[in-house]
Short mmCIF file of C-alpha atoms in Angstrom, two decimals:
data_model
loop_
_atom_site.label_atom_id
_atom_site.label_comp_id
_atom_site.label_asym_id
_atom_site.label_seq_id
_atom_site.Cartn_x
_atom_site.Cartn_y
_atom_site.Cartn_z
CA MET L 1 0.00 0.00 0.00
CA PRO L 2 1.22 3.55 -0.72
CA LEU L 3 3.10 5.30 2.08
CA ILE L 4 2.07 8.91 2.65
CA THR L 5 4.61 11.18 4.35
CA VAL L 6 3.52 14.61 5.60
CA ASN L 7 5.79 17.63 6.03
CA ASP L 8 9.10 15.74 5.73
CA GLY L 9 8.20 13.14 8.34
CA GLU L 10 6.00 15.09 10.75
CA ALA L 11 3.46 12.31 10.17
CA ALA L 12 3.22 9.18 8.01
CA PHE L 13 0.51 6.67 7.19
CA VAL L 14 -0.47 4.08 4.60
CA CYS L 15 -3.42 4.50 2.25
CA GLU L 16 -5.60 1.48 1.56
CA PRO L 17 -7.17 0.97 -1.89
CA GLY L 18 -10.29 3.08 -2.32
CA ASP L 19 -9.33 5.61 0.35
CA THR L 20 -8.59 9.28 -0.09
CA LEU L 21 -5.58 10.90 1.53
CA LEU L 22 -7.80 12.52 4.15
CA ARG L 23 -9.63 9.39 5.22
CA ALA L 24 -6.48 7.28 5.26
CA GLY L 25 -4.80 9.82 7.52
CA LEU L 26 -7.75 9.99 9.89
CA ARG L 27 -7.94 6.18 10.06
CA SER L 28 -4.31 6.25 11.18
CA GLY L 29 -4.99 8.87 13.85
CA VAL L 30 -3.29 11.76 12.04
CA GLY L 31 -4.65 15.25 12.72
CA LEU L 32 -5.59 16.30 9.19
CA PRO L 33 -7.88 19.35 9.41
CA TYR L 34 -11.25 19.21 7.62
CA GLU L 35 -14.87 20.24 7.99
CA CYS L 36 -17.04 18.81 5.21
CA GLY L 37 -14.88 15.99 3.83
CA VAL L 38 -16.61 16.34 0.44
CA GLY L 39 -14.52 18.94 -1.40
CA ALA L 40 -16.39 22.10 -0.50
CA CYS L 41 -14.80 23.75 2.53
CA GLY L 42 -11.14 23.74 1.44
CA CYS L 43 -9.81 23.03 4.95
CA CYS L 44 -7.78 20.01 3.81
CA ARG L 45 -5.92 21.67 0.95
CA GLY L 46 -2.22 21.09 0.56
CA GLU L 47 0.49 20.40 -2.00
CA VAL L 48 2.14 17.29 -3.39
CA GLY L 49 5.91 17.38 -2.90
CA THR L 50 6.79 14.13 -4.65
CA GLY L 51 4.66 11.36 -6.08
CA GLU L 52 1.40 11.35 -7.98
CA VAL L 53 -2.26 11.50 -6.97
CA ILE L 54 -5.58 11.00 -8.74
CA ASP L 55 -7.95 13.95 -8.28
CA HIS L 56 -11.50 12.59 -8.19
CA TRP L 57 -13.11 16.04 -8.46
CA PRO L 58 -10.85 18.58 -10.20
CA ALA L 59 -13.61 21.21 -10.14
CA ALA L 60 -14.28 20.92 -6.39
CA PRO L 61 -15.33 24.32 -4.97
CA GLY L 62 -12.91 23.98 -2.07
CA LEU L 63 -10.08 25.11 -4.36
CA SER L 64 -9.86 28.59 -5.84
CA ASP L 65 -8.39 29.32 -9.26
CA ARG L 66 -5.30 30.62 -7.46
CA ASP L 67 -5.02 27.34 -5.54
CA ARG L 68 -5.13 25.40 -8.80
CA ARG L 69 -2.48 27.60 -10.40
CA LYS L 70 -0.23 26.87 -7.43
CA GLY L 71 -0.83 23.13 -7.80
CA ARG L 72 -2.73 22.69 -4.55
CA ILE L 73 -4.96 19.70 -3.94
CA LEU L 74 -7.74 18.67 -1.57
CA ALA L 75 -6.80 15.69 0.56
CA CYS L 76 -10.45 14.64 0.70
CA GLN L 77 -10.63 14.34 -3.11
CA CYS L 78 -7.29 12.74 -3.96
CA SER L 79 -5.98 9.18 -3.86
CA PRO L 80 -2.30 8.24 -4.25
CA VAL L 81 -0.93 6.34 -7.23
CA GLY L 82 2.14 5.31 -5.21
CA ASP L 83 4.19 6.73 -2.33
CA VAL L 84 3.52 10.45 -1.87
CA GLN L 85 5.08 13.27 0.11
CA LEU L 86 2.59 15.96 1.11
CA ARG L 87 2.85 19.48 2.45
CA LEU L 88 -0.20 20.49 4.45
CA ARG L 89 -1.14 21.87 7.82
CA LEU L 90 -1.57 19.41 10.67
CA ASP L 91 -3.74 20.22 13.68
CA PRO L 92 -3.57 18.32 16.99
CA ALA L 93 -7.23 19.23 17.58
CA ALA L 94 -8.15 17.27 14.43
CA VAL L 95 -6.75 13.97 15.73
CA PRO L 96 -9.87 11.76 15.76
CA ALA L 97 -11.05 10.56 19.16
CA ILE L 98 -12.55 7.57 17.32
CA PRO L 99 -10.72 6.72 14.08
CA PRO L 100 -13.23 6.10 11.26
CA ARG L 101 -13.89 2.59 9.93
CA ARG L 102 -15.68 1.14 6.93
CA ARG L 103 -18.50 -1.31 7.59
CA THR L 104 -21.66 -2.70 6.02
CA ALA L 105 -25.02 -1.71 7.49
CA THR L 106 -28.55 -2.96 6.84
CA LEU L 107 -31.60 -0.72 6.58
CA VAL L 108 -34.05 -1.89 9.27
CA ALA L 109 -36.68 0.88 9.47
CA VAL L 110 -37.92 4.06 7.79
CA ASN L 111 -40.11 6.61 9.61
CA ASP L 112 -41.70 9.85 8.40
CA VAL L 113 -40.66 12.98 10.32
CA THR L 114 -42.13 15.74 8.11
CA HIS L 115 -43.44 15.89 4.55
CA ASP L 116 -39.85 15.80 3.22
CA ILE L 117 -37.70 14.44 6.09
CA ARG L 118 -37.53 10.78 7.05
CA GLU L 119 -35.66 8.85 9.70
CA PHE L 120 -33.59 5.99 8.26
CA VAL L 121 -32.42 3.39 10.77
CA PHE L 122 -29.47 1.15 9.88
CA ARG L 123 -27.84 -1.64 11.84
CA SER L 124 -24.26 -2.91 11.64
CA GLU L 125 -22.78 -6.04 13.18
CA GLU L 126 -20.26 -4.06 15.20
CA ALA L 127 -21.06 -1.35 17.73
CA ALA L 128 -22.01 2.12 16.52
CA ALA L 129 -19.06 4.17 17.79
CA PHE L 130 -19.20 7.95 17.40
CA LEU L 131 -19.41 11.19 19.36
CA PRO L 132 -22.67 13.17 19.61
CA GLY L 133 -22.91 15.42 16.53
CA GLN L 134 -20.67 13.45 14.15
CA PHE L 135 -21.55 12.21 10.65
CA ALA L 136 -21.05 9.21 8.37
CA PHE L 137 -20.51 8.66 4.66
CA LEU L 138 -23.10 6.34 3.13
CA SER L 139 -22.41 4.37 -0.07
CA LEU L 140 -25.80 3.70 -1.65
CA PRO L 141 -26.45 1.09 -4.36
CA GLY L 142 -26.75 2.74 -7.77
CA VAL L 143 -25.37 6.11 -6.58
CA GLU L 144 -21.92 7.06 -7.84
CA ARG L 145 -20.63 9.22 -4.98
CA GLU L 146 -20.93 8.76 -1.24
CA ARG L 147 -23.11 11.15 0.73
CA ALA L 148 -22.49 12.59 4.19
CA TYR L 149 -25.33 12.32 6.73
CA SER L 150 -25.27 13.07 10.45
CA MET L 151 -26.34 10.62 13.11
CA ALA L 152 -29.31 11.62 15.27
CA ASN L 153 -28.82 9.06 18.02
CA LEU L 154 -26.00 8.22 20.44
CA ALA L 155 -23.25 5.61 20.26
CA ASN L 156 -24.51 2.16 21.19
CA ASP L 157 -23.48 -1.48 21.33
CA ARG L 158 -26.48 -2.54 19.19
CA GLY L 159 -24.87 -1.19 16.02
CA GLU L 160 -27.82 1.17 15.45
CA TRP L 161 -27.33 4.26 13.27
CA ARG L 162 -30.21 6.74 12.95
CA PHE L 163 -30.24 9.46 10.28
CA TYR L 164 -32.78 12.24 9.59
CA ILE L 165 -32.54 12.91 5.86
CA ARG L 166 -34.38 15.52 3.81
CA ARG L 167 -35.42 14.70 0.26
CA VAL L 168 -33.54 16.83 -2.26
CA PRO L 169 -35.68 17.38 -5.38
CA GLY L 170 -33.96 15.57 -8.22
CA GLY L 171 -31.25 14.24 -5.91
CA ASP L 172 -29.78 10.85 -6.84
CA ALA L 173 -29.02 9.80 -3.27
CA THR L 174 -32.21 10.93 -1.58
CA GLY L 175 -34.24 9.64 -4.53
CA ARG L 176 -32.68 6.23 -3.96
CA LEU L 177 -33.27 6.41 -0.20
CA PHE L 178 -36.87 7.63 -0.39
CA ASP L 179 -38.12 5.72 -3.42
CA THR L 180 -36.07 2.55 -3.85
CA LEU L 181 -34.23 1.40 -0.74
CA LYS L 182 -36.29 -1.00 1.36
CA PRO L 183 -35.66 -2.61 4.77
CA GLY L 184 -33.12 -5.38 4.33
CA ALA L 185 -31.01 -3.44 1.82
CA GLU L 186 -27.31 -3.13 2.58
CA VAL L 187 -25.21 0.04 2.30
CA GLY L 188 -21.61 0.97 2.97
CA LEU L 189 -21.16 3.10 6.08
CA ASP L 190 -17.88 4.89 6.81
CA ALA L 191 -17.77 6.63 10.20
CA PRO L 192 -17.32 8.59 12.33
CA TYR L 193 -16.33 11.98 10.93
CA GLY L 194 -16.87 15.59 11.97
CA GLN L 195 -15.54 18.22 14.35
CA ALA L 196 -18.85 19.61 15.64
CA TYR L 197 -19.26 17.03 18.38
CA LEU L 198 -20.41 17.69 21.94
CA ARG L 199 -17.70 19.13 24.20
CA ALA L 200 -19.02 17.51 27.35
CA GLU L 201 -16.27 19.02 29.49
CA SER L 202 -17.29 22.64 28.77
CA PRO L 203 -18.78 24.41 31.82
CA ARG L 204 -20.92 26.76 29.70
CA ASP L 205 -24.59 26.62 28.85
CA ILE L 206 -25.22 24.99 25.46
CA VAL L 207 -27.13 26.42 22.51
CA CYS L 208 -28.10 24.10 19.63
CA ILE L 209 -29.41 25.75 16.46
CA ALA L 210 -30.75 23.64 13.60
CA GLY L 211 -32.52 24.04 10.30
CA GLY L 212 -33.81 21.37 7.91
CA SER L 213 -32.12 17.99 8.33
CA GLY L 214 -29.56 19.74 10.53
CA LEU L 215 -31.98 18.52 13.17
CA ALA L 216 -30.12 15.18 13.24
CA PRO L 217 -26.71 16.19 14.66
CA MET L 218 -28.31 18.68 17.03
CA LEU L 219 -30.58 15.94 18.38
CA SER L 220 -27.48 13.82 18.92
CA VAL L 221 -25.71 16.64 20.78
CA THR L 222 -28.82 17.27 22.89
CA ARG L 223 -29.22 13.58 23.67
CA GLY L 224 -25.59 13.49 24.73
CA TYR L 225 -26.19 16.44 27.04
CA ALA L 226 -29.36 14.89 28.49
CA ALA L 227 -27.64 11.54 29.07
CA ARG L 228 -25.29 13.01 31.67
CA THR L 229 -25.76 11.48 35.08
CA ALA L 230 -24.77 14.67 36.92
CA ARG L 231 -27.04 17.72 36.77
CA ASP L 232 -24.39 20.40 37.05
CA GLY L 233 -26.48 23.55 36.76
CA ARG L 234 -25.98 23.99 33.01
CA ARG L 235 -28.89 24.31 30.60
CA LEU L 236 -29.37 23.65 26.90
CA ASP L 237 -31.51 25.80 24.61
CA PHE L 238 -32.53 24.25 21.29
CA PHE L 239 -33.66 26.53 18.43
CA TYR L 240 -35.12 25.21 15.19
CA GLY L 241 -35.58 27.28 12.05
CA ALA L 242 -38.26 26.17 9.59
CA ARG L 243 -39.50 27.78 6.39
CA THR L 244 -43.17 26.89 6.90
CA PRO L 245 -45.21 25.34 9.76
CA ALA L 246 -45.23 22.07 7.79
CA ASP L 247 -41.44 21.94 8.15
CA VAL L 248 -41.42 22.19 11.95
CA CYS L 249 -40.02 19.14 13.75
CA GLY L 250 -37.95 18.08 16.71
CA GLN L 251 -40.16 18.80 19.70
CA ALA L 252 -41.52 15.26 20.03
CA GLU L 253 -38.00 13.84 20.24
CA LEU L 254 -36.79 16.46 22.72
CA ALA L 255 -39.86 16.13 24.94
CA MET L 256 -38.84 12.53 25.70
CA LEU L 257 -35.52 13.62 27.23
CA PRO L 258 -34.93 14.18 30.95
CA GLY L 259 -34.95 17.85 31.88
CA TYR L 260 -37.22 18.96 29.02
CA GLY L 261 -39.04 22.11 30.09
CA GLU L 262 -36.57 22.63 32.93
CA ASP L 263 -32.90 22.86 31.94
CA LEU L 264 -33.69 21.88 28.33
CA GLY L 265 -35.72 24.34 26.27
CA PHE L 266 -37.05 24.28 22.70
CA GLN L 267 -38.14 27.17 20.48
CA VAL L 268 -39.08 27.41 16.81
CA ALA L 269 -39.07 30.21 14.24
CA VAL L 270 -40.94 30.01 10.93
CA SER L 271 -39.50 32.31 8.27
CA ASP L 272 -42.26 32.35 5.61
CA ALA L 273 -44.79 34.82 7.02
CA GLU L 274 -47.35 34.17 4.28
CA ALA L 275 -47.27 30.41 4.82
CA ALA L 276 -47.41 30.92 8.58
CA GLN L 277 -50.52 33.09 8.30
CA ALA L 278 -52.21 30.66 5.91
CA ALA L 279 -51.59 27.78 8.33
CA GLY L 280 -52.76 29.71 11.38
CA TRP L 281 -49.30 29.59 12.91
CA THR L 282 -49.26 31.29 16.33
CA GLY L 283 -45.57 30.90 17.10
CA ARG L 284 -42.62 33.10 16.23
CA THR L 285 -42.32 34.30 12.62
CA SER L 286 -38.73 35.31 11.86
CA LEU L 287 -35.37 33.93 10.87
CA VAL L 288 -33.93 31.62 13.48
CA HIS L 289 -30.88 33.78 14.24
CA GLU L 290 -33.23 36.63 15.13
CA LEU L 291 -35.06 34.35 17.57
CA VAL L 292 -31.75 33.30 19.13
CA GLU L 293 -30.68 36.89 19.74
CA ALA L 294 -34.07 37.97 21.05
CA THR L 295 -34.26 35.03 23.44
CA LEU L 296 -30.74 34.88 24.83
CA GLY L 297 -29.82 38.56 24.91
CA ASP L 298 -26.83 39.09 27.21
CA ARG L 299 -26.50 35.33 27.75
CA LEU L 300 -25.10 34.99 24.22
CA GLY L 301 -21.62 35.78 25.46
CA GLN L 302 -21.69 33.01 28.05
CA CYS L 303 -22.70 30.03 25.88
CA GLU L 304 -21.20 27.26 23.76
CA PHE L 305 -22.85 27.01 20.30
CA TYR L 306 -23.56 24.06 18.00
CA LEU L 307 -24.93 24.80 14.52
CA ALA L 308 -26.30 22.61 11.71
CA GLY L 309 -28.39 23.68 8.75
CA PRO L 310 -28.42 25.31 5.31
CA PRO L 311 -25.43 27.48 4.35
CA GLY L 312 -27.47 30.70 4.49
CA MET L 313 -28.56 29.97 8.04
CA ILE L 314 -25.00 29.17 9.11
CA GLU L 315 -23.64 32.38 7.58
CA ALA L 316 -26.32 34.49 9.30
CA LEU L 317 -25.52 32.85 12.63
CA LEU L 318 -21.79 33.42 12.20
CA GLN L 319 -22.45 37.08 11.46
CA LEU L 320 -24.53 37.31 14.63
CA LEU L 321 -22.20 35.37 16.90
CA GLN L 322 -18.72 36.18 15.63
CA THR L 323 -19.08 39.60 14.03
CA LYS L 324 -21.74 41.25 16.19
CA HIS L 325 -21.25 39.56 19.56
CA ARG L 326 -17.55 38.61 19.30
CA ILE L 327 -18.04 34.99 20.35
CA PRO L 328 -14.64 33.25 20.05
CA PRO L 329 -14.51 30.74 17.16
CA GLU L 330 -13.52 27.92 19.52
CA ARG L 331 -16.96 28.18 21.15
CA ILE L 332 -18.86 27.80 17.85
CA HIS L 333 -19.02 24.25 16.50
CA PHE L 334 -20.30 23.30 13.04
CA ASP L 335 -19.35 21.19 10.05
CA ARG L 336 -19.53 23.28 6.89
CA PHE L 337 -21.65 21.51 4.25
CA PHE L 338 -22.70 23.05 0.92
#
């Protein structure tokens, strides 16, 4: 197998057939920085010193034209032809607590959540090992590229993996999941990945903010918080942003957790005022970041934040938290998907 050497020996690992440079490094416990793992964020870019790689997505948005002119690559999109020497930034914080593994999983149940979100439950022979808030890559039959989906549950010895997935109109992967895949079907499951996992050791109050199928990782984080045996005086506030009342979800799952209504709160904002009025919606009508600011006020500066949702929602929240309220980046956790 090809030997990958990073920064003249700062780290080294082997790359198994079918792996990218990023995944091979993470499997070996190397701290390769990344957010999305799918070629969009650009966090894993670097340069090839010697050797040759195959670029599986030359047009990936994670590289700028300037990056390409300088010969930079994305570790998440490249596989080695032979031994390779790389130059890229390593980050001790990116060393995986649980190195990812490939496995086969079987679809065992499908449940409706909203009109366009379903829960897909898979089971693997080995334990489901991951941190609250992490994601997996699913290889679906008949779909060319893997897709990243976040787990909604907690790690368990039963090998159970629960995903909340929103149908993407015209999407190959979600079309296969929603229309073709039946219980008993097998998929490839590569996990865990992601940096936006619960920091259980933080003494601060927690704020989870979700939109769309971003509900899944925020449910996992919240379940991890609620599973603590010690009630240490912290609280968790969960905010969900929906476009219409028909898109609202999450409360039923949260209401089953210990502390709901006490140190665990839930609020929803619907952004489409016309749809809200037509449906007789009596709750908050606004963008979710506006609800967060109105609710927390001065408490914003004292909290730890976990975000998951559409890019526009994430950008609005970063403007609110980082630019307006000067929240340090190390207290804002999200995996940047596009």
